[in-house]
Every structure is written in structure tokens, then in C-alpha cells.
Steps between C-alpha positions, in 0.01 A plus 500: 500500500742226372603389165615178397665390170531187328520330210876564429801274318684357296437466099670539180492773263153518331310327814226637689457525847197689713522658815221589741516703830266418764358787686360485859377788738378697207263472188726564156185597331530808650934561507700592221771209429809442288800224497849648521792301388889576609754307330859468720670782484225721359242724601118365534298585238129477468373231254112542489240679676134456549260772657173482707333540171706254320688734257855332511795643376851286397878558450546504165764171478193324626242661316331209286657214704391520862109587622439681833154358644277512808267213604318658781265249621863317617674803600775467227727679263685269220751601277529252195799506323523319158818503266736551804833615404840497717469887567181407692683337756445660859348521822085609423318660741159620579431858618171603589291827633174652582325672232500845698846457538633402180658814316800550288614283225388149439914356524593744796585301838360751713161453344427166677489450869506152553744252329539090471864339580552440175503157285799410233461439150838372328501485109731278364648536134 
């Protein structure tokens, strides 16, 4: 199972950017995913999630500005982030797990199994 992220950068305050994680070795239609975010010097923090049945769940200082979805036919999970604001900057990552195994809360770490390395998104004022 590997995860790959991209899609991250550079814009102002107010931009939009979209990132996508590629998945290989495994079939996301049938994994429970979310993107995780850690800012320097703070914790990571789950963003959105999306389940096997595509019930998704969001932080709430993203809730109406970023969309969790899952294009299976390509194997993807996107995260599209509109009205980006400076507190938004971070390191994303994908996290992803097998339906039997998901359990716990949708923003807890130790629900997902497999992670991305990570791509930056910097929000400039």
C-alpha cells in the first residue's frame, strides 16, 4: 500500500489549491481515508475524512471551504480547498485503512494505517 500526495503550494490568502493522493497496492473504494495537516510546531490534526460509504466528516475551520472526495475508477482522494487562509498553512497528508480495520474516531492517528509523505501548502497574507 503506498500513498502519494500532490497538488501542494504556494498562493495568497483567498486562493484555491487541490490536492490529490494517488493510491497504489490497494482499492480506496473499499479503505476509510482522511488528510491530516501539522503546522510547525503543532500537533497534526485531521482535516477531512471520507468512509467506504462516502459519509465524510470535516474539522470545523474547514467546514464549508475544503471538500474531501474519492474518484475510484483512478484510485484517488482530493482535498479541494477554496478561500485558503494563512492558518491553513502546513504539511497535508493522506492516511488511509481497510474498512475492517478502521475504528475509533474519524481525526484519531491511530485510526489509519498507511500514510503519504506529506505535500506543503503555504498561505500567504
Amino acid at each position: 500500500v503506498q500513498l502519494v500526495e500532490s497538488g501542494g503550494g504556494s498562493v495568497q490568502a483567498g486562493g484555491s489549491l487541490r490536492l490529490s493522493c494517488a493510491a497504489s497496492g490497494y482499492s480506496v473504494s473499499n479503505f476509510c481515508m482522511a488528510w491530516f495537516r501539522q503546522a510547525p510546531g503543532k500537533e497534526r490534526e485531521g482535516v477531512a475524512a471520507i468512509l467506504y460509504d462516502n459519509r465524510t466528516y470535516y474539522a470545523e475551520s474547514v467546514t464549508g471551504r475544503f471538500t474531501i472526495s474519492r474518484d475510484n475508477a483512478k484510485n484517488t482522494l482530493s482535498l479541494q480547498m477554496i478561500s485558503l487562509k494563512p492558518e491553513d498553512t502546513a504539511m497535508y497528508y493522506c492516511a488511509a485503512n481497510r474498512r475492517s480495520a478502521c475504528s475509533g474516531v474519524w481525526y484519531a492517528q491511530e485510526r489509519y494505517k498507511y500514510w503519504g509523505q506529506g505535500t506543503q501548502v503555504t498561505v500567504s497574507s
